[in-house]
mmCIF file of C-alpha atoms in Angstrom:
data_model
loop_
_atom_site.group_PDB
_atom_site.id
_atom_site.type_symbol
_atom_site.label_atom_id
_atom_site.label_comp_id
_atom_site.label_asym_id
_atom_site.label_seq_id
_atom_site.Cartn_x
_atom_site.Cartn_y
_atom_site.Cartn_z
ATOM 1 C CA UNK A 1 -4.645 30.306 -3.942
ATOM 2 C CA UNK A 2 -4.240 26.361 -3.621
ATOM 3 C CA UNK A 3 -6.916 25.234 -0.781
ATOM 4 C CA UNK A 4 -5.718 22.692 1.968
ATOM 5 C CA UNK A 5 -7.687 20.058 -0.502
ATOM 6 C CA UNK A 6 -6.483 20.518 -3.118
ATOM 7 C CA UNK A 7 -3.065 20.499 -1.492
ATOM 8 C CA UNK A 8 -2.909 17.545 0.434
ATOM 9 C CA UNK A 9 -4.229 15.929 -2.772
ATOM 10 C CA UNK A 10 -1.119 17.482 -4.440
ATOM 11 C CA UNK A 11 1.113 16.293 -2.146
ATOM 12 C CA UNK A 12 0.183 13.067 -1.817
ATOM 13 C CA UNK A 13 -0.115 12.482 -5.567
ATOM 14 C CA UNK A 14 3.444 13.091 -6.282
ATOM 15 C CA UNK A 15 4.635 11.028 -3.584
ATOM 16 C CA UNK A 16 2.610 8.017 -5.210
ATOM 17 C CA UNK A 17 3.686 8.737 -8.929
ATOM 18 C CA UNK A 18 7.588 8.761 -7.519
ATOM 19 C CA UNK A 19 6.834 5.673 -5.403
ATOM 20 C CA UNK A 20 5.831 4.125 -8.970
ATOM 21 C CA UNK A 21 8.443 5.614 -10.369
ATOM 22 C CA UNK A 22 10.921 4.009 -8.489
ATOM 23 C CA UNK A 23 9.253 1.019 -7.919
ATOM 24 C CA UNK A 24 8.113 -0.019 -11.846
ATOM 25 C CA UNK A 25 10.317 2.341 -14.010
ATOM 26 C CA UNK A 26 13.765 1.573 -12.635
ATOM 27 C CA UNK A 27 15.422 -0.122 -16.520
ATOM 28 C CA UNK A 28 14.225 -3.223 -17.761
ATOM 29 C CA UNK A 29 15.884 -5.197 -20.326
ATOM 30 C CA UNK A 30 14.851 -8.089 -22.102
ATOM 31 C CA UNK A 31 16.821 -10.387 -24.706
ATOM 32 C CA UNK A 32 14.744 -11.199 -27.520
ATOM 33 C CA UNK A 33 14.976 -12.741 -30.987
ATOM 34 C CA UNK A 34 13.169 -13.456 -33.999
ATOM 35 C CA UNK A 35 14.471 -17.315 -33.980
ATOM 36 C CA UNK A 36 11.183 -19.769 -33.902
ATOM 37 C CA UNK A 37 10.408 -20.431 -30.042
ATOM 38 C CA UNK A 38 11.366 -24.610 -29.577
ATOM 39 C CA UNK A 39 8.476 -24.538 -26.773
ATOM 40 C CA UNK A 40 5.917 -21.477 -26.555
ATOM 41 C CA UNK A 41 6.226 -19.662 -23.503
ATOM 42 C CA UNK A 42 4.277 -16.622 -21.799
ATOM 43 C CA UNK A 43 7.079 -14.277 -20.021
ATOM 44 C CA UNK A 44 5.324 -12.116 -17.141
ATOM 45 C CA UNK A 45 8.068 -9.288 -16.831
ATOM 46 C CA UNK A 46 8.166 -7.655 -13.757
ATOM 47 C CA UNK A 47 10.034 -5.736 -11.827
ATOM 48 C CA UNK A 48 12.594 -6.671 -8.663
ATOM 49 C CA UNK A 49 10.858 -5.121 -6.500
ATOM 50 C CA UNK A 50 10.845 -6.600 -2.593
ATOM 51 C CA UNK A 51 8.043 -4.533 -0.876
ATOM 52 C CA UNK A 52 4.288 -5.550 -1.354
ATOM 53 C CA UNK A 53 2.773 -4.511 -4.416
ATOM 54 C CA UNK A 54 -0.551 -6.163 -5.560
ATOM 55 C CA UNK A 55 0.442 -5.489 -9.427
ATOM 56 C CA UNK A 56 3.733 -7.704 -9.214
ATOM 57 C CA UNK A 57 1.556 -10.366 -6.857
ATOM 58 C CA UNK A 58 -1.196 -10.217 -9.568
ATOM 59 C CA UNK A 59 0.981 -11.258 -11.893
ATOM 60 C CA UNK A 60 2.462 -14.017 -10.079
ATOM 61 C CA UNK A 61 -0.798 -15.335 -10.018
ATOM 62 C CA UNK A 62 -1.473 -15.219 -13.530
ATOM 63 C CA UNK A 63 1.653 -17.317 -14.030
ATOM 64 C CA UNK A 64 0.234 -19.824 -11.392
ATOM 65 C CA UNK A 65 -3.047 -20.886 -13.351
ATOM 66 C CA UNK A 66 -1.360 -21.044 -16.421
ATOM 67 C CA UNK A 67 1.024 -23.031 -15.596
ATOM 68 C CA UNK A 68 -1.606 -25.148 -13.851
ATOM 69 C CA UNK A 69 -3.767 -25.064 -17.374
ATOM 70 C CA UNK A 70 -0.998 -26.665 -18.999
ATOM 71 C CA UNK A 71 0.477 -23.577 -20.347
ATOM 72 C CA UNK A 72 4.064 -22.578 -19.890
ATOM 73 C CA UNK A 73 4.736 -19.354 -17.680
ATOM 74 C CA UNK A 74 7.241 -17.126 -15.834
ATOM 75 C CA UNK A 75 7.512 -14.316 -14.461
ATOM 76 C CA UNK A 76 10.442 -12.990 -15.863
ATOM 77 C CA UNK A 77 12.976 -10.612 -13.182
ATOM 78 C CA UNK A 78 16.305 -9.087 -14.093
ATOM 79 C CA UNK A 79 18.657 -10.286 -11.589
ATOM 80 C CA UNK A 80 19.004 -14.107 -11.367
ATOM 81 C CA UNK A 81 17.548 -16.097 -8.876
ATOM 82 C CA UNK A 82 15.103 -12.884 -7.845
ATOM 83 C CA UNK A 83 12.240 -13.509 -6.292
ATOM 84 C CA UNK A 84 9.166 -11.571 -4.331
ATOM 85 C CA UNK A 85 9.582 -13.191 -0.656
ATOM 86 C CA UNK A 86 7.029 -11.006 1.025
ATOM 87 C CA UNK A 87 4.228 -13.181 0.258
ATOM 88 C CA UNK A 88 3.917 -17.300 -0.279
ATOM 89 C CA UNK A 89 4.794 -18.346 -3.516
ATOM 90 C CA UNK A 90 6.558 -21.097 -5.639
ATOM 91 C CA UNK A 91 5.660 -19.855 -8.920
ATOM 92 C CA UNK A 92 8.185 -20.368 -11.986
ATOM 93 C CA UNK A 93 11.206 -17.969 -12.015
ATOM 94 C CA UNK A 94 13.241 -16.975 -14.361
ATOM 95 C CA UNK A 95 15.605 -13.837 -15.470
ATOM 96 C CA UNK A 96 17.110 -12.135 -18.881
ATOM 97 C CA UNK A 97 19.977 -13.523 -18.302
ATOM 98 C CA UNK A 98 18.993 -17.018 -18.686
ATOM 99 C CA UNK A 99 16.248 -16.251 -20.964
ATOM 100 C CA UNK A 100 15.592 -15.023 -24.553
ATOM 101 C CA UNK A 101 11.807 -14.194 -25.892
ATOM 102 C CA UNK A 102 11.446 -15.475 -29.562
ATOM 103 C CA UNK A 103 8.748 -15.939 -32.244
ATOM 104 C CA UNK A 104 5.645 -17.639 -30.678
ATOM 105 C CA UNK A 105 6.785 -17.196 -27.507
ATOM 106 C CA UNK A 106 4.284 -14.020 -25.915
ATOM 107 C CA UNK A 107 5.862 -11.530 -23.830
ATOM 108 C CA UNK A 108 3.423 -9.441 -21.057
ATOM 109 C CA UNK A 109 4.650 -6.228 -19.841
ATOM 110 C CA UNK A 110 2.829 -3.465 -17.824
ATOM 111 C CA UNK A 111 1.934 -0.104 -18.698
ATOM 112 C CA UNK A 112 5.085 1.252 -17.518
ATOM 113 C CA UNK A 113 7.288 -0.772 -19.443
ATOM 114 C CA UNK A 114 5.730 -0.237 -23.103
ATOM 115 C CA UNK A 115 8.489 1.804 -24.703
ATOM 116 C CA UNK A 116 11.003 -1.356 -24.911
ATOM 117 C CA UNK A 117 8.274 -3.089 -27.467
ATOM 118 C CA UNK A 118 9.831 -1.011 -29.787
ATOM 119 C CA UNK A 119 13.034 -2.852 -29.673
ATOM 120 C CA UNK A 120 11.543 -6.046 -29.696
ATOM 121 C CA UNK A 121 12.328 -8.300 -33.017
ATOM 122 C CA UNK A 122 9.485 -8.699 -35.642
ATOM 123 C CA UNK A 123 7.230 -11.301 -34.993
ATOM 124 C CA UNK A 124 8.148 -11.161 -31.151
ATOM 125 C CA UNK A 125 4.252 -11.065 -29.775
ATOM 126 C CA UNK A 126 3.102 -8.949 -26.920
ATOM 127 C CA UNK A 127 0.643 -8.240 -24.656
ATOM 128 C CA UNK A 128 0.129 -5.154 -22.525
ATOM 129 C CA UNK A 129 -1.147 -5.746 -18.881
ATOM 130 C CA UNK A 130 -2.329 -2.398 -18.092
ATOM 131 C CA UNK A 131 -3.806 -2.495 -14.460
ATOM 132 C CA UNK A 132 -3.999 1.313 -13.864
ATOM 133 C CA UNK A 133 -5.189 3.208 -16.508
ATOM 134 C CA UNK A 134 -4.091 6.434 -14.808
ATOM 135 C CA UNK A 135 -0.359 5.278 -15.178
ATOM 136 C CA UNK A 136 -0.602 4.795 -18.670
ATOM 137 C CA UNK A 137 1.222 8.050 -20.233
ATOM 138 C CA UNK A 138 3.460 8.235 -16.716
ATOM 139 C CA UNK A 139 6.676 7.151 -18.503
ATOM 140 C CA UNK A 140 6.624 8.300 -22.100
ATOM 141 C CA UNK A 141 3.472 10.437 -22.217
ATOM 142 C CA UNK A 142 2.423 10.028 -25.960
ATOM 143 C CA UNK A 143 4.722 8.259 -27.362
ATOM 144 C CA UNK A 144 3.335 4.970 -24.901
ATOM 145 C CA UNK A 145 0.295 5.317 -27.582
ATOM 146 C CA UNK A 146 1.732 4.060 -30.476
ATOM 147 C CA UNK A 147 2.109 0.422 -28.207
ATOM 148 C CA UNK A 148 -1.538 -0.099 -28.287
ATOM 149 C CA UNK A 149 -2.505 1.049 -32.053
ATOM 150 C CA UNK A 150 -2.828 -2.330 -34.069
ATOM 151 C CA UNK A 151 -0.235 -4.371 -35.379
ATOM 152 C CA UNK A 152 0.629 -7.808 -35.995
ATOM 153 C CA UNK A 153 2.732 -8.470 -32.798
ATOM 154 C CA UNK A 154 0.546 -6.808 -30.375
ATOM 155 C CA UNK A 155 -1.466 -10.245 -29.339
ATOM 156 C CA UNK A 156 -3.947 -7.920 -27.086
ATOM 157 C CA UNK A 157 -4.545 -5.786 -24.112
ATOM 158 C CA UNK A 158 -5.725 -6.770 -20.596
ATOM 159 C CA UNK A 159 -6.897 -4.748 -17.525
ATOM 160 C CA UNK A 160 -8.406 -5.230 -14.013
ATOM 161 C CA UNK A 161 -11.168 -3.771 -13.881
ATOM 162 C CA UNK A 162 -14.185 -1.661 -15.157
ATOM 163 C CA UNK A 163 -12.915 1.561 -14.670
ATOM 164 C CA UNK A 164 -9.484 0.711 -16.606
ATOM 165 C CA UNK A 165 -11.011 -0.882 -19.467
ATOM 166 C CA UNK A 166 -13.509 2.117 -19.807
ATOM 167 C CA UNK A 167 -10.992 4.582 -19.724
ATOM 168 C CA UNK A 168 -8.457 2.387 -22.128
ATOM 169 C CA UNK A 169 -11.848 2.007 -24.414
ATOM 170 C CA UNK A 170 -11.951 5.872 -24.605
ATOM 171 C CA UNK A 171 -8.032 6.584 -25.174
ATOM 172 C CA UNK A 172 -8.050 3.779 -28.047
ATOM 173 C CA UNK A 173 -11.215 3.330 -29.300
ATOM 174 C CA UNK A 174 -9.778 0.917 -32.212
ATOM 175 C CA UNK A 175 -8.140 -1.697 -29.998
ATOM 176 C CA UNK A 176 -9.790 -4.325 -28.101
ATOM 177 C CA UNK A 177 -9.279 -4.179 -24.533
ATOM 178 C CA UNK A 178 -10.155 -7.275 -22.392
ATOM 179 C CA UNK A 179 -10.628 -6.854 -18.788
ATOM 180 C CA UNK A 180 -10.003 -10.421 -16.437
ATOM 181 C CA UNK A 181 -11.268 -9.771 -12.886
ATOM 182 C CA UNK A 182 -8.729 -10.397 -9.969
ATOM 183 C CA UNK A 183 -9.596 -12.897 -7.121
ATOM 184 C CA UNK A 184 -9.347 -12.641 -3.361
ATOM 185 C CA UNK A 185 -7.451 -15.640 -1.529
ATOM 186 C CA UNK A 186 -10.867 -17.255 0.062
ATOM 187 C CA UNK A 187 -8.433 -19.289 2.356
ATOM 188 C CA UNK A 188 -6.601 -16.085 3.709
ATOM 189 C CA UNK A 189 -9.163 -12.748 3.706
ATOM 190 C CA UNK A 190 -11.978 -14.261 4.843
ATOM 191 C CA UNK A 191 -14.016 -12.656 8.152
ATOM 192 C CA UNK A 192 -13.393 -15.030 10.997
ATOM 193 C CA UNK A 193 -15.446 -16.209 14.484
ATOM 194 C CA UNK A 194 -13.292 -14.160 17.084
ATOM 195 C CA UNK A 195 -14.790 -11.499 18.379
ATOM 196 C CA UNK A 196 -13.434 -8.084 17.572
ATOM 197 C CA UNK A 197 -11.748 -5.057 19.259
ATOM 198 C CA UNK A 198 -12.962 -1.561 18.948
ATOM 199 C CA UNK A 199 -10.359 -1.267 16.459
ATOM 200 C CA UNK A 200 -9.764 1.093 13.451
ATOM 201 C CA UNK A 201 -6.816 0.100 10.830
ATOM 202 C CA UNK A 202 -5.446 1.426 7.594
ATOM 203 C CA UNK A 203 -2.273 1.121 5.402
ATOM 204 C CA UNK A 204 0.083 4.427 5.573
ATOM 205 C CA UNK A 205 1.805 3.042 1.941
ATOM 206 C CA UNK A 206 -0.430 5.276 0.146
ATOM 207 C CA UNK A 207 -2.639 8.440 1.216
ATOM 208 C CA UNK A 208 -0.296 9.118 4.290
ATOM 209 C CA UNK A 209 -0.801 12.855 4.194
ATOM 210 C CA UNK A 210 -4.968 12.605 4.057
ATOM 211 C CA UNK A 211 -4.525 10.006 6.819
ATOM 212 C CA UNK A 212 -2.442 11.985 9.136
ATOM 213 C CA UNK A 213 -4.833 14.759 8.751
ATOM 214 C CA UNK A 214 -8.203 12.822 8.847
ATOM 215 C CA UNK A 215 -7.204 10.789 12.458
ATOM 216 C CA UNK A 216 -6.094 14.579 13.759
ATOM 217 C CA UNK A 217 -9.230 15.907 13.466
ATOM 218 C CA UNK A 218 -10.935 12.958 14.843
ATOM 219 C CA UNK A 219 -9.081 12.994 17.597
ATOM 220 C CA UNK A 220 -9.209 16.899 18.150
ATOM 221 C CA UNK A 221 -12.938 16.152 18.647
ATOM 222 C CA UNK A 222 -12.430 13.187 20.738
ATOM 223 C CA UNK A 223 -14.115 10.747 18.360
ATOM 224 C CA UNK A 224 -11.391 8.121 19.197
ATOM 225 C CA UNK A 225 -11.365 7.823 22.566
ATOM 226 C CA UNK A 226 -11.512 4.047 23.230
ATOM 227 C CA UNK A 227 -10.683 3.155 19.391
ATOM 228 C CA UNK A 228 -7.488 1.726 18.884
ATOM 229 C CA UNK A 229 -5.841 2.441 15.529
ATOM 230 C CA UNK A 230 -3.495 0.524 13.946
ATOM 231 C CA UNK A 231 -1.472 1.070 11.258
ATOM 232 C CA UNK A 232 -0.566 -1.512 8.836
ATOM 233 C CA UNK A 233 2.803 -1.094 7.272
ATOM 234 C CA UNK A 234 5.673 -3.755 6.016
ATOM 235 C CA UNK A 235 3.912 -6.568 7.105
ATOM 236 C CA UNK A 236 3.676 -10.001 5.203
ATOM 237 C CA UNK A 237 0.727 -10.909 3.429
ATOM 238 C CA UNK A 238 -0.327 -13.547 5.928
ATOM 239 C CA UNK A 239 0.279 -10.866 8.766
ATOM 240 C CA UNK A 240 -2.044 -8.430 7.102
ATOM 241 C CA UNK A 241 -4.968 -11.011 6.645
ATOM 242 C CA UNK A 242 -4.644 -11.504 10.235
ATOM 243 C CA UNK A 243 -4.880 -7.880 10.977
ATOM 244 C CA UNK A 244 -7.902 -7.171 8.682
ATOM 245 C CA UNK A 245 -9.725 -9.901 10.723
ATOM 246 C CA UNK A 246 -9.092 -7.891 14.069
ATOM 247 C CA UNK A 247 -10.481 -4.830 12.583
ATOM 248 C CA UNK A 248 -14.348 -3.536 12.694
ATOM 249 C CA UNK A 249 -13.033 -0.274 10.503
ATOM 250 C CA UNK A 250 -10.651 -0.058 7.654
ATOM 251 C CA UNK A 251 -10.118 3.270 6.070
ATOM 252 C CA UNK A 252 -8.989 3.184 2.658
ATOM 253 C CA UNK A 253 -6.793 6.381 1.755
ATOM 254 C CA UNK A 254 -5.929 7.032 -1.919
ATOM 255 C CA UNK A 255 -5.486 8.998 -5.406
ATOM 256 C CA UNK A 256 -6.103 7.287 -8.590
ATOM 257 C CA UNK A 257 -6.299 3.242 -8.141
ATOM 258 C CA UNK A 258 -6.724 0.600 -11.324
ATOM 259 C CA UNK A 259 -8.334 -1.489 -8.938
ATOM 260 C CA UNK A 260 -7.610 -1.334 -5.031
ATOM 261 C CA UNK A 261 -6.717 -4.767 -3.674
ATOM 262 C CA UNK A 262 -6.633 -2.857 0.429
ATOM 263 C CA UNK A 263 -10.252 -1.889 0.464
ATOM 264 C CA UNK A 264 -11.450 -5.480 -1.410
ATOM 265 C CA UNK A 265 -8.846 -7.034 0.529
ATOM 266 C CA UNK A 266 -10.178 -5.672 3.820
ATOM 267 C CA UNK A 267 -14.072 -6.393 3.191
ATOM 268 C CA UNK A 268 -13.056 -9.876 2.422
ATOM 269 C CA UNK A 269 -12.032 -9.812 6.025
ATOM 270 C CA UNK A 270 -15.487 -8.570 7.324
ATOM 271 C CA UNK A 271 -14.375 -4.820 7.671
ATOM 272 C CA UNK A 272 -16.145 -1.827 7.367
ATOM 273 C CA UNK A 273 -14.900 0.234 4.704
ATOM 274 C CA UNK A 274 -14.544 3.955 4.447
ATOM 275 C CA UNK A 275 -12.675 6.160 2.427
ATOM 276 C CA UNK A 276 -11.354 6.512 -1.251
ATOM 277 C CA UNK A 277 -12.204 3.869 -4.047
ATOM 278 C CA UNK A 278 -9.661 5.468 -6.377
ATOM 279 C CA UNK A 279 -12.289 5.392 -9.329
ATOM 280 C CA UNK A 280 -10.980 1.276 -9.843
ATOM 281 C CA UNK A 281 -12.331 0.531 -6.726
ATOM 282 C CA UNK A 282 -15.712 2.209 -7.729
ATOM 283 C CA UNK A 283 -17.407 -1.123 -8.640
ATOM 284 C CA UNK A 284 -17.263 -2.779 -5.275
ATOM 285 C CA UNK A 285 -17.895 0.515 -2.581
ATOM 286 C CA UNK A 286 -21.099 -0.206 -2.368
ATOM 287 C CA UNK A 287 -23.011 1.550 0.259
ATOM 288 C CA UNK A 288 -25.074 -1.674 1.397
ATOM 289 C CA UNK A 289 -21.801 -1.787 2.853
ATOM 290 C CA UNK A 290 -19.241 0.765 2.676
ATOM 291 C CA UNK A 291 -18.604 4.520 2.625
ATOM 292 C CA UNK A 292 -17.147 6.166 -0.349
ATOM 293 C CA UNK A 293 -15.485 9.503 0.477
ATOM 294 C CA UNK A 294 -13.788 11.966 -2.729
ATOM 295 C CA UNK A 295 -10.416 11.427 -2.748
ATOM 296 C CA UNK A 296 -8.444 14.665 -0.896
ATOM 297 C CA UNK A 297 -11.793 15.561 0.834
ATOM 298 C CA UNK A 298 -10.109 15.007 4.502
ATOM 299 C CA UNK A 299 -13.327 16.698 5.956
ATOM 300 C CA UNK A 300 -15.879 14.446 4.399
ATOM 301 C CA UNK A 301 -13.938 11.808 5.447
ATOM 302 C CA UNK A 302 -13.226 12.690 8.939
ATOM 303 C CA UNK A 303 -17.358 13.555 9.104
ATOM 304 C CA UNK A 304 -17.564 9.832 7.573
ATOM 305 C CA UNK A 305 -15.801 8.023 10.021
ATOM 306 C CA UNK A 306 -17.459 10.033 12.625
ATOM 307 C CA UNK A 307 -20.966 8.855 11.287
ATOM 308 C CA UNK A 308 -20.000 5.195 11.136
ATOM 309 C CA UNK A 309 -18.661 5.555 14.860
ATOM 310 C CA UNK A 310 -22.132 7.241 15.969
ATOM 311 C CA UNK A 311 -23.723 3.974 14.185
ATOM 312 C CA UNK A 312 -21.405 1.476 15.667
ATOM 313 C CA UNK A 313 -22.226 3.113 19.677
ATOM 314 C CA UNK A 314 -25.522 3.015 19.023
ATOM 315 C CA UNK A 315 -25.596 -0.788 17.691
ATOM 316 C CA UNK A 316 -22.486 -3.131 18.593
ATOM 317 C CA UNK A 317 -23.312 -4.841 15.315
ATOM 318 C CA UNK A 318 -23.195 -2.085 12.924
ATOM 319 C CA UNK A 319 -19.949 -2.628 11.602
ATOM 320 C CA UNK A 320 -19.947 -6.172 11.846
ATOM 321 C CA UNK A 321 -23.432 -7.337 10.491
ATOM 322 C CA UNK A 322 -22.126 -4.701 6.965
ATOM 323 C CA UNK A 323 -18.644 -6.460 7.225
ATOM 324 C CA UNK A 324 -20.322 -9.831 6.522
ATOM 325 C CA UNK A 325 -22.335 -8.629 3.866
ATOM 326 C CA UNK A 326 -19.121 -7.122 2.383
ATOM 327 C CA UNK A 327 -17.034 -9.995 2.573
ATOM 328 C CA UNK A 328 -19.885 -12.439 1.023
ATOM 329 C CA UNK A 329 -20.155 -9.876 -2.077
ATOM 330 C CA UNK A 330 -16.110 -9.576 -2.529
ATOM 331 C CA UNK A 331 -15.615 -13.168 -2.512
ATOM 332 C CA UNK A 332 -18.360 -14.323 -4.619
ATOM 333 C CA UNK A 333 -17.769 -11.427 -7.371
ATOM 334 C CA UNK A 334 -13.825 -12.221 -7.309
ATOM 335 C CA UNK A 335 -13.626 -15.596 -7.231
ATOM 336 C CA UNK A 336 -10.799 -17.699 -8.095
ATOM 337 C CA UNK A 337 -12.650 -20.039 -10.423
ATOM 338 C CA UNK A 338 -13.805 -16.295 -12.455
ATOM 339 C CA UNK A 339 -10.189 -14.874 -12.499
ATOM 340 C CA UNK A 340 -9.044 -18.605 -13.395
ATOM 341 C CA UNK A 341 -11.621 -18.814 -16.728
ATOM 342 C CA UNK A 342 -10.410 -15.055 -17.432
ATOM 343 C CA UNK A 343 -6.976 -15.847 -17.413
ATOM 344 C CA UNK A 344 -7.189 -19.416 -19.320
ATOM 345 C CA UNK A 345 -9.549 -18.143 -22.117
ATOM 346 C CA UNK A 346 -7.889 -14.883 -23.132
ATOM 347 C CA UNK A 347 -4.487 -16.557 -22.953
ATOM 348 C CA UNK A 348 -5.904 -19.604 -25.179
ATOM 349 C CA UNK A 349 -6.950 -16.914 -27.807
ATOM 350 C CA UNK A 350 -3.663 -15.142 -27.932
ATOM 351 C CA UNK A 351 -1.562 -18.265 -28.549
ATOM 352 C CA UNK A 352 -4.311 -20.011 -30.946
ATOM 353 C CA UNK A 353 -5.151 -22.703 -28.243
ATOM 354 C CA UNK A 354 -8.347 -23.862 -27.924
ATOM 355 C CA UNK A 355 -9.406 -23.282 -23.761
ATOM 356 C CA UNK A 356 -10.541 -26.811 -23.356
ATOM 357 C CA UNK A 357 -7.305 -28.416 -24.805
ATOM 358 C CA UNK A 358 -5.937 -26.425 -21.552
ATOM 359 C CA UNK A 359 -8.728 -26.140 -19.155
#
């Protein structure tokens, strides 16, 4: 018999891999030919997709400081004139319609979008930006191998984080996989002066079944009385920044994460974190300042929060004196200059460009 665990680990699973489904497999096309590219360009293609997702905003980014290294960049959509409104941006656009990938041109395409490689012309170059391991066989289970065995149009692989480049390493021991670390926005998750509420937050997007059930025993025991929770759904990027900094407690509810922008997101902000670090997320829960809590063990985290409320009643300063010792540790280890030097380098070795020509 299936436990309530196992379960509500079940449940919540499936709801994720058919929110990715519908969010990063919907068709993608892509015109391509083997003519000579007139002016090399790296094509970012992503998916029209209008709800936050830290993948497709990662990869906005990645266009950004090429472009401002002196490469040239897109991020290429389907429909014309799409773009991602639900955060700041005025990175370069374009669309298939308008725009054909030829030789010496590089095209980047996520994990989910592998099989149309096989289409592509010869000598069309690739590169696969694979920021969650776990998704990897989601779409075409072993046939997405063959994209990642060597050949001479596959320019490399790239990944977000430890976890994804160890289990990538594993899967295909024979191809190189190069990991460039993301950064956090110093000038919008960063903890703040105000003082804060008693105020517990979390984002219902992903682990909403283990969340429901985690604050319902909480409150069955009375643990919340006086706690306000709040939480954070459809709200722009700016919005959520402004959130985290309100908040002493974030609780981070997920399944299988390549990296886990929330949690990072939120200790940028000077929040206490508890709850899942998705195994991507596994490099920056450190308990210095944060709880980590096995994903689909609702109990342990329930008993979790419970503990870090105990602490905070005890000592008004709990929370916050670990939330600025979180936030100095996120923003120094994902920097903007490090993801900037990531980006710039790998991209100068794919497209036979020495970095400080472009630096």
């Amino acid at each position: 018999m299936m436990n309530g665990k196992a379960l509500s680990l079940s449940a919540d699973f499936v709801r994720v891999l058919k929110a990715a489904k519908r969010a990063w497999q919907a068709p993608v096309r892509v015109a391509a030919s083997s003519e000579l590219s007139n002016d090399p360009t790296i094509y970012y293609l992503a998916p029209d997709y209008q709800k936050p997702s830290g993948g497709i905003r990662v990869m906005y980014r990645h266009v950004d400081l090429l472009n401002q290294a002196g490469m040239r960049a897109f991020v290429l959509h389907q429909k014309p004139r799409f773009r991602c409104n639900w955060f700041e941006n005025d990175t370069r656009i374009t669309d298939i319609q308008s725009t054909t990938v030829r030789r010496g041109d590089l095209l980047v395409v996520s994990e989910l979008n592998v099989d149309l490689l096989a289409k592509l012309p010869q000598g069309v170059r690739y590169v696969i930006f694979n920021q969650n391991s776990h998704l990897t066989w989601l779409r075409n289970g072993d046939s997405s191998s063959s994209a990642y065995m060597a050949g001479p149009d596959r320019a490399g692989v790239l990944t977000v984080s430890s976890h994804n480049q160890e289990v990538l390493r594993f899967a295909f021991p024979d191809c190189r996989i190069d990991r460039v670390h993301l950064s956090i926005d110093p000038q919008m998750f960063y903890p703040g002066t105000d003082a804060r509420p008693r105020r517990i937050a979390y984002m219902p997007r992903r682990g909403r079944e283990d969340a429901e059930q985690v604050l319902a025993i909480l409150k069955a025991r009375g643990a919340l009385a006086g706690w306000e929770i709040a939480a954070l759904d459809g709200l722009p990027h700016h919005r959520i920044a402004g959130e985290l900094r309100r908040t002493r407690i974030f609780l981070a509810f997920t399944g299988q994460e390549g990296f886990g922008l929330p949690a990072a997101e939120a200790m940028a902000c000077g929040c206490y974190v508890v709850g899942n670090h998705g195994f991507g997320g596994a490099e920056f829960f450190h308990p210095e300042y944060s709880t980590a809590v096995p994903t689909g063990d609702v109990l342990a985290f329930a008993r979790a929060v419970q503990d870090v409320l105990a602490r905070e009643a005890g000592d008004a300063t709990w929370c916050s004196e670990r939330g600025k010792r979180a936030s100095t540790a996120i923003l120094s280890t994902y920097g903007e200059e490090q993801e900037r030097r990531d980006v710039v380098q790998i991209f100068s070795e794919f497209l036979n460009v020495p970095a400080r020509m472009v630096a």
